[in-house]
Amino acid sequence: MATAVVLGGGVTGLSAAYYLGKLQASPFSKVILLEASSHLGGWIKSIRHEDGAVFEMGPRSMRPVFNSGNNALELVEELGLQDKVLSVTREHAAVKNKFIYVDGKLLTLPTPRDIFRSRPPLNQTLASLLYNEWRTKSIPVEDETAHDFISRRFGTQAAKYLADAMCQGVFAGKSTLLSARSCFPDVFKAEQEHGSVIKGMMKNSKKRRAAIKSHLGLLAKRERWAMWSLLGGLQTLTDSIESHFQETETVTVQCNEPCLKLEFLNGKAKLETTSFSIEADHVFSALPAKDIARILPGNESNLSNILRKVPYSTVGLVHLEYEGDPVKTKGFGYLVPSCEKSRVMGVTFDSCCFPQLDRRDGKFSRFTVQLTLH
């Protein structure tokens, strides 16, 4: 039987090891996960205070959409975390009210309920945006920037203010630099295959419903969830995967063991860590490109050079807590497009989204400020 090594103990590496370990008729008798630090979960890290308040150092919610969203809910169900799910439906204020910061003002983003109402900064109705997208002829492309894609399908104003603000908030990058195919794969694919984003999404909706396999996923569909988290924060998910590994003999986790060297010899992979060497049949990397570039063998210098050129953003988070509720209008928070030249990329009204993660006395409100540090 074969041995598999997973590099990196973030949520991607944990998920990879989890599914490799539970494959039916698995070719792997042993799965070894190597993590350089003492923390499993990567960017998912929930700081839990004794007073009950939870502050997320990374992602704070997940969306139950597309294949990735369905898979995440299926994983939550397999781990027995259904009772810990905190759902936010599409009728919630955090979904209905989303803001964008432009020219010193907070502006409400358009929603389906305002489909015939023109709002700044777009200064056209959502109906006209969708109608123009439906009628715009598709252009076959291998890839393009998120800015170019949204400009081509929805217009330059939508690209400048909506797409760029979303890229800032989700990917901490500018829409003029990010790949549309990588950042919005389902939307990009829908347009390329069906000639329109709207047409493609409508035609694929039945396939997406059929792909839902878990009871939790069906519940999310029926109750119209827009996002969800977990009691104790999203780290509850990665903690549960770690606990699952302790109950199985297939997966072994080694923390504080960075992979220092990787070689390929006679159809095998040889890996060296600070404490030991491993011979593996397969290696699955969940490391950042720059980290995998450091350990590749010398005969892979071309690949290493390409990986080293992949740019990264440095992001800072500032968690704020106020007594009472200083926000007059409930909502998700606001995003800041890069045209504003601000170090602030967005602010999340955490207590509006998930009040269950506030202090137990309910007297304080939580906020998170996302800053660019590059």
Short mmCIF file of C-alpha atoms in Angstrom, two decimals:
data_model
loop_
_atom_site.label_atom_id
_atom_site.label_comp_id
_atom_site.label_asym_id
_atom_site.label_seq_id
_atom_site.Cartn_x
_atom_site.Cartn_y
_atom_site.Cartn_z
CA MET A 1 0.00 0.00 0.00
CA ALA A 2 1.11 3.54 -0.74
CA THR A 3 2.02 6.47 1.49
CA ALA A 4 0.79 10.02 0.87
CA VAL A 5 2.24 13.19 2.38
CA VAL A 6 0.26 16.42 2.63
CA LEU A 7 2.30 19.60 2.99
CA GLY A 8 0.61 22.34 4.98
CA GLY A 9 -1.93 22.14 7.80
CA GLY A 10 -4.23 24.96 6.75
CA VAL A 11 -7.86 24.23 5.91
CA THR A 12 -6.83 23.05 2.43
CA GLY A 13 -4.24 20.62 3.75
CA LEU A 14 -6.54 19.40 6.53
CA SER A 15 -9.33 18.78 4.03
CA ALA A 16 -7.00 16.97 1.66
CA ALA A 17 -5.76 14.67 4.43
CA TYR A 18 -9.33 14.09 5.63
CA TYR A 19 -10.61 12.99 2.23
CA LEU A 20 -7.51 10.95 1.41
CA GLY A 21 -7.98 9.11 4.70
CA LYS A 22 -11.62 8.26 4.08
CA LEU A 23 -11.45 7.17 0.44
CA GLN A 24 -13.18 3.86 -0.14
CA ALA A 25 -10.69 1.29 -1.43
CA SER A 26 -8.03 3.90 -0.79
CA PRO A 27 -4.62 3.21 -2.31
CA PHE A 28 -3.08 4.88 0.76
CA SER A 29 -2.43 2.91 3.91
CA LYS A 30 -0.80 5.95 5.48
CA VAL A 31 -1.40 9.71 5.14
CA ILE A 32 1.10 12.03 6.83
CA LEU A 33 0.34 15.74 7.21
CA LEU A 34 3.29 18.06 7.83
CA GLU A 35 2.69 21.49 9.36
CA ALA A 36 5.52 23.96 10.04
CA SER A 37 3.83 25.69 12.99
CA SER A 38 2.06 24.50 16.13
CA HIS A 39 -1.33 25.70 14.80
CA LEU A 40 -3.56 23.73 12.47
CA GLY A 41 -6.06 25.62 10.35
CA GLY A 42 -3.83 28.15 8.64
CA TRP A 43 -5.59 31.49 8.26
CA ILE A 44 -8.63 30.12 10.07
CA LYS A 45 -7.97 31.11 13.66
CA SER A 46 -10.66 32.08 16.18
CA ILE A 47 -9.61 33.96 19.33
CA ARG A 48 -12.04 32.95 22.08
CA HIS A 49 -12.26 35.11 25.20
CA GLU A 50 -13.55 34.04 28.58
CA ASP A 51 -16.41 36.55 28.38
CA GLY A 52 -17.71 34.71 25.31
CA ALA A 53 -16.52 37.09 22.60
CA VAL A 54 -14.94 35.49 19.53
CA PHE A 55 -12.66 37.39 17.15
CA GLU A 56 -11.69 35.87 13.81
CA MET A 57 -8.08 36.33 12.70
CA GLY A 58 -8.96 35.20 9.19
CA PRO A 59 -12.20 34.22 7.43
CA ARG A 60 -15.35 34.84 9.48
CA SER A 61 -18.04 33.17 7.40
CA MET A 62 -18.66 30.78 4.52
CA ARG A 63 -21.20 30.88 1.71
CA PRO A 64 -23.35 27.82 0.84
CA VAL A 65 -23.05 28.30 -2.92
CA PHE A 66 -21.43 26.40 -5.80
CA ASN A 67 -19.57 23.12 -5.34
CA SER A 68 -17.21 24.47 -2.70
CA GLY A 69 -20.10 25.66 -0.53
CA ASN A 70 -21.92 22.33 -0.87
CA ASN A 71 -18.76 20.41 0.00
CA ALA A 72 -18.15 22.52 3.10
CA LEU A 73 -21.64 21.88 4.45
CA GLU A 74 -21.29 18.16 3.72
CA LEU A 75 -18.04 18.15 5.68
CA VAL A 76 -19.70 19.97 8.60
CA GLU A 77 -22.41 17.29 8.62
CA GLU A 78 -19.91 14.42 8.49
CA LEU A 79 -18.10 15.88 11.48
CA GLY A 80 -21.35 16.14 13.45
CA LEU A 81 -21.32 19.93 13.77
CA GLN A 82 -24.91 20.56 12.63
CA ASP A 83 -25.97 21.87 16.04
CA LYS A 84 -23.15 24.41 16.05
CA VAL A 85 -24.04 26.05 12.73
CA LEU A 86 -24.96 29.75 12.83
CA SER A 87 -26.91 30.54 9.68
CA VAL A 88 -27.77 33.91 8.17
CA THR A 89 -30.68 33.92 5.73
CA ARG A 90 -31.21 36.21 2.75
CA GLU A 91 -33.85 38.12 4.72
CA HIS A 92 -31.31 39.17 7.36
CA ALA A 93 -30.16 42.79 7.57
CA ALA A 94 -26.56 41.68 7.13
CA VAL A 95 -27.51 40.41 3.67
CA LYS A 96 -29.95 43.12 2.64
CA ASN A 97 -27.71 46.00 3.67
CA LYS A 98 -24.20 46.07 2.27
CA PHE A 99 -22.33 49.30 1.82
CA ILE A 100 -19.50 50.76 -0.23
CA TYR A 101 -17.35 53.72 0.79
CA VAL A 102 -16.98 56.25 -2.04
CA ASP A 103 -16.06 59.96 -1.89
CA GLY A 104 -16.35 60.05 1.89
CA LYS A 105 -19.84 58.55 1.94
CA LEU A 106 -21.34 55.15 2.74
CA LEU A 107 -23.52 54.11 -0.19
CA THR A 108 -25.92 51.16 -0.17
CA LEU A 109 -25.14 48.46 -2.73
CA PRO A 110 -28.01 47.50 -5.04
CA THR A 111 -30.02 44.39 -4.21
CA PRO A 112 -32.75 42.47 -6.10
CA ARG A 113 -35.43 44.39 -4.17
CA ASP A 114 -34.10 47.62 -5.75
CA ILE A 115 -33.94 46.20 -9.26
CA PHE A 116 -35.63 49.24 -10.85
CA ARG A 117 -34.03 51.88 -8.65
CA SER A 118 -30.89 53.77 -9.64
CA ARG A 119 -28.33 54.27 -6.87
CA PRO A 120 -24.96 55.99 -6.81
CA PRO A 121 -22.18 55.29 -7.59
CA LEU A 122 -23.53 53.16 -10.49
CA ASN A 123 -26.24 55.69 -11.45
CA GLN A 124 -28.21 53.06 -13.34
CA THR A 125 -30.70 50.42 -12.32
CA LEU A 126 -29.80 46.84 -11.55
CA ALA A 127 -32.36 45.84 -14.18
CA SER A 128 -30.44 47.71 -16.90
CA LEU A 129 -27.16 46.11 -15.81
CA LEU A 130 -28.65 42.63 -16.05
CA TYR A 131 -30.42 43.37 -19.33
CA ASN A 132 -27.22 44.65 -20.94
CA GLU A 133 -25.30 41.60 -19.72
CA TRP A 134 -27.93 39.30 -21.23
CA ARG A 135 -27.63 41.03 -24.61
CA THR A 136 -23.83 41.46 -24.69
CA LYS A 137 -22.11 39.04 -27.02
CA SER A 138 -19.60 36.68 -25.44
CA ILE A 139 -15.92 36.72 -26.43
CA PRO A 140 -13.96 33.45 -26.07
CA VAL A 141 -10.95 34.10 -23.81
CA GLU A 142 -8.57 31.83 -21.90
CA ASP A 143 -8.56 34.28 -18.99
CA GLU A 144 -8.65 38.01 -18.24
CA THR A 145 -8.52 40.30 -15.23
CA ALA A 146 -11.57 40.52 -13.01
CA HIS A 147 -11.83 44.20 -14.00
CA ASP A 148 -11.84 43.44 -17.72
CA PHE A 149 -14.35 40.61 -17.30
CA ILE A 150 -16.88 42.67 -15.29
CA SER A 151 -16.35 45.69 -17.57
CA ARG A 152 -17.09 43.56 -20.61
CA ARG A 153 -20.20 41.98 -19.10
CA PHE A 154 -21.65 44.67 -16.81
CA GLY A 155 -19.90 47.94 -17.63
CA THR A 156 -16.99 50.00 -16.31
CA GLN A 157 -18.86 51.47 -13.33
CA ALA A 158 -19.76 48.03 -12.03
CA ALA A 159 -16.15 46.95 -12.47
CA LYS A 160 -14.71 50.05 -10.82
CA TYR A 161 -16.93 50.08 -7.76
CA LEU A 162 -18.53 46.66 -7.25
CA ALA A 163 -16.03 44.12 -8.59
CA ASP A 164 -12.99 45.96 -7.30
CA ALA A 165 -14.48 46.45 -3.84
CA MET A 166 -15.31 42.73 -3.71
CA CYS A 167 -11.78 41.80 -4.80
CA GLN A 168 -10.38 44.07 -2.09
CA GLY A 169 -12.58 42.54 0.59
CA VAL A 170 -12.31 38.88 -0.40
CA PHE A 171 -8.85 38.57 -1.99
CA ALA A 172 -7.09 41.70 -0.67
CA GLY A 173 -6.13 42.58 -4.22
CA LYS A 174 -7.09 44.92 -7.04
CA SER A 175 -9.48 43.72 -9.71
CA THR A 176 -7.08 45.03 -12.37
CA LEU A 177 -4.48 42.47 -11.23
CA LEU A 178 -6.55 39.41 -10.29
CA SER A 179 -7.61 36.61 -12.61
CA ALA A 180 -11.33 36.37 -13.38
CA ARG A 181 -11.08 32.62 -14.02
CA SER A 182 -9.37 32.04 -10.66
CA CYS A 183 -11.39 34.43 -8.49
CA PHE A 184 -14.82 33.83 -10.02
CA PRO A 185 -14.52 30.39 -11.67
CA ASP A 186 -18.22 29.50 -11.79
CA VAL A 187 -19.28 32.91 -13.13
CA PHE A 188 -16.46 32.98 -15.69
CA LYS A 189 -17.27 29.44 -16.84
CA ALA A 190 -20.98 30.25 -17.14
CA GLU A 191 -20.26 33.12 -19.53
CA GLN A 192 -17.75 31.19 -21.62
CA GLU A 193 -19.97 28.12 -22.01
CA HIS A 194 -23.37 29.78 -22.43
CA GLY A 195 -22.58 33.22 -23.84
CA SER A 196 -23.87 35.09 -20.80
CA VAL A 197 -23.34 35.02 -17.05
CA ILE A 198 -27.09 35.16 -16.40
CA LYS A 199 -27.95 32.49 -18.98
CA GLY A 200 -25.20 30.22 -17.70
CA MET A 201 -26.15 30.59 -14.05
CA MET A 202 -29.81 29.88 -14.85
CA LYS A 203 -28.97 26.79 -16.90
CA ASN A 204 -26.59 25.49 -14.24
CA SER A 205 -29.00 26.01 -11.33
CA LYS A 206 -30.56 22.53 -11.71
CA LYS A 207 -27.13 20.93 -11.79
CA ARG A 208 -26.15 22.79 -8.61
CA ARG A 209 -29.31 21.62 -6.83
CA ALA A 210 -28.65 18.02 -7.91
CA ALA A 211 -25.09 18.28 -6.56
CA ILE A 212 -26.33 18.90 -3.01
CA LYS A 213 -25.89 15.62 -1.14
CA SER A 214 -26.10 16.53 2.55
CA HIS A 215 -29.18 17.22 4.66
CA LEU A 216 -27.48 20.42 5.84
CA GLY A 217 -26.98 21.56 2.25
CA LEU A 218 -30.65 20.94 1.47
CA LEU A 219 -31.62 22.84 4.62
CA ALA A 220 -29.46 25.77 3.53
CA LYS A 221 -31.18 25.74 0.14
CA ARG A 222 -34.68 25.53 1.63
CA GLU A 223 -34.10 28.25 4.23
CA ARG A 224 -32.20 30.44 1.76
CA TRP A 225 -28.96 30.80 3.70
CA ALA A 226 -26.61 33.50 2.50
CA MET A 227 -23.71 32.64 4.82
CA TRP A 228 -22.89 30.69 7.94
CA SER A 229 -20.37 30.30 10.74
CA LEU A 230 -20.03 28.07 13.79
CA LEU A 231 -20.32 28.47 17.54
CA GLY A 232 -16.81 29.20 18.73
CA GLY A 233 -15.88 30.60 15.31
CA LEU A 234 -14.76 28.88 12.13
CA GLN A 235 -11.84 27.28 13.97
CA THR A 236 -14.44 24.88 15.35
CA LEU A 237 -14.36 23.27 11.91
CA THR A 238 -10.60 22.81 11.72
CA ASP A 239 -10.46 21.72 15.37
CA SER A 240 -13.02 19.02 14.57
CA ILE A 241 -10.98 17.75 11.62
CA GLU A 242 -7.95 17.57 13.93
CA SER A 243 -9.98 15.63 16.50
CA HIS A 244 -11.16 13.26 13.77
CA PHE A 245 -7.54 12.44 12.91
CA GLN A 246 -6.94 11.37 16.50
CA GLU A 247 -9.60 8.70 16.07
CA THR A 248 -8.21 7.20 12.85
CA GLU A 249 -5.07 5.18 12.26
CA THR A 250 -4.69 6.24 8.64
CA VAL A 251 -3.81 9.94 9.12
CA THR A 252 -0.83 11.13 11.18
CA VAL A 253 -0.31 14.82 11.91
CA GLN A 254 3.14 16.24 12.57
CA CYS A 255 3.18 19.85 13.78
CA ASN A 256 6.33 21.98 14.09
CA GLU A 257 7.81 19.93 11.26
CA PRO A 258 8.40 22.10 8.18
CA CYS A 259 9.43 20.29 5.02
CA LEU A 260 12.97 21.47 4.27
CA LYS A 261 13.72 19.49 1.14
CA LEU A 262 11.83 17.55 -1.51
CA GLU A 263 13.41 15.18 -4.03
CA PHE A 264 12.04 12.72 -6.59
CA LEU A 265 13.99 9.47 -6.98
CA ASN A 266 13.00 6.23 -8.74
CA GLY A 267 9.31 7.02 -8.80
CA LYS A 268 9.26 8.02 -5.13
CA ALA A 269 9.33 11.32 -3.27
CA LYS A 270 11.81 11.84 -0.44
CA LEU A 271 11.04 14.59 2.05
CA GLU A 272 13.23 15.92 4.85
CA THR A 273 11.93 17.78 7.89
CA THR A 274 13.77 19.14 10.92
CA SER A 275 13.50 15.76 12.68
CA PHE A 276 13.14 12.96 10.13
CA SER A 277 12.95 11.84 6.51
CA ILE A 278 9.93 10.34 4.74
CA GLU A 279 9.64 8.32 1.56
CA ALA A 280 6.25 8.80 -0.11
CA ASP A 281 4.45 7.62 -3.20
CA HIS A 282 2.46 10.83 -3.59
CA VAL A 283 2.87 14.40 -2.29
CA PHE A 284 -0.02 16.86 -2.08
CA SER A 285 1.06 20.45 -1.52
CA ALA A 286 -1.19 22.96 0.25
CA LEU A 287 1.67 25.41 0.72
CA PRO A 288 1.89 28.96 -0.64
CA ALA A 289 3.73 29.10 -3.96
CA LYS A 290 6.78 30.82 -2.45
CA ASP A 291 7.12 28.08 0.20
CA ILE A 292 6.93 25.15 -2.20
CA ALA A 293 9.47 26.95 -4.42
CA ARG A 294 12.04 26.83 -1.59
CA ILE A 295 11.98 23.05 -1.22
CA LEU A 296 11.85 21.89 -4.84
CA PRO A 297 14.95 20.06 -6.12
CA GLY A 298 17.57 21.89 -8.17
CA ASN A 299 16.44 20.34 -11.46
CA GLU A 300 13.08 22.08 -11.01
CA SER A 301 14.61 25.57 -11.04
CA ASN A 302 12.31 26.79 -13.83
CA LEU A 303 9.23 25.86 -11.81
CA SER A 304 10.74 27.38 -8.67
CA ASN A 305 11.36 30.67 -10.44
CA ILE A 306 7.77 30.80 -11.69
CA LEU A 307 6.39 30.07 -8.22
CA ARG A 308 8.58 32.74 -6.60
CA LYS A 309 7.08 35.36 -8.90
CA VAL A 310 3.53 34.78 -7.66
CA PRO A 311 2.67 38.04 -5.81
CA TYR A 312 1.08 38.14 -2.36
CA SER A 313 -0.74 40.78 -0.35
CA THR A 314 -0.05 41.57 3.28
CA VAL A 315 -3.20 42.25 5.28
CA GLY A 316 -3.69 43.56 8.79
CA LEU A 317 -6.81 43.11 10.92
CA VAL A 318 -7.90 45.47 13.68
CA HIS A 319 -10.62 44.14 15.98
CA LEU A 320 -12.78 46.72 17.71
CA GLU A 321 -15.32 46.31 20.49
CA TYR A 322 -17.68 49.05 21.62
CA GLU A 323 -20.09 49.19 24.50
CA GLY A 324 -23.61 49.36 23.15
CA ASP A 325 -24.38 49.48 19.43
CA PRO A 326 -22.90 52.53 17.64
CA VAL A 327 -24.22 51.52 14.20
CA LYS A 328 -27.52 53.16 13.25
CA THR A 329 -28.23 50.99 10.20
CA LYS A 330 -27.78 47.26 10.55
CA GLY A 331 -25.78 45.60 7.80
CA PHE A 332 -22.87 43.39 6.82
CA GLY A 333 -20.38 46.27 6.74
CA TYR A 334 -18.72 48.21 3.95
CA LEU A 335 -16.01 47.73 1.34
CA VAL A 336 -13.63 50.30 -0.10
CA PRO A 337 -12.67 50.17 -3.81
CA SER A 338 -9.01 50.75 -4.64
CA CYS A 339 -9.83 54.02 -6.43
CA GLU A 340 -10.31 55.56 -2.97
CA LYS A 341 -6.55 55.19 -2.27
CA SER A 342 -7.30 54.08 1.30
CA ARG A 343 -5.35 51.73 3.53
CA VAL A 344 -8.72 50.45 4.73
CA MET A 345 -10.14 47.77 2.44
CA GLY A 346 -13.30 47.15 4.42
CA VAL A 347 -15.05 47.05 7.78
CA THR A 348 -17.25 44.17 8.93
CA PHE A 349 -20.09 44.69 11.40
CA ASP A 350 -19.45 41.36 13.09
CA SER A 351 -22.16 41.65 15.75
CA CYS A 352 -24.83 42.22 13.13
CA CYS A 353 -23.82 39.09 11.24
CA PHE A 354 -23.22 36.76 14.20
CA PRO A 355 -24.39 38.18 17.55
CA GLN A 356 -23.98 34.66 18.98
CA LEU A 357 -20.22 35.34 19.02
CA ASP A 358 -20.53 38.51 21.15
CA ARG A 359 -19.90 38.69 24.86
CA ARG A 360 -22.42 36.67 26.80
CA ASP A 361 -23.83 39.78 28.52
CA GLY A 362 -24.82 41.18 25.11
CA LYS A 363 -23.65 44.69 26.01
CA PHE A 364 -20.86 45.06 23.45
CA SER A 365 -20.58 45.15 19.65
CA ARG A 366 -17.72 43.74 17.55
CA PHE A 367 -16.19 45.14 14.36
CA THR A 368 -13.23 44.15 12.18
CA VAL A 369 -11.19 46.57 10.06
CA GLN A 370 -9.25 45.08 7.15
CA LEU A 371 -6.10 47.02 6.19
CA THR A 372 -3.66 46.69 3.33
CA LEU A 373 -0.05 46.72 4.54
CA HIS A 374 1.75 46.59 1.19
#
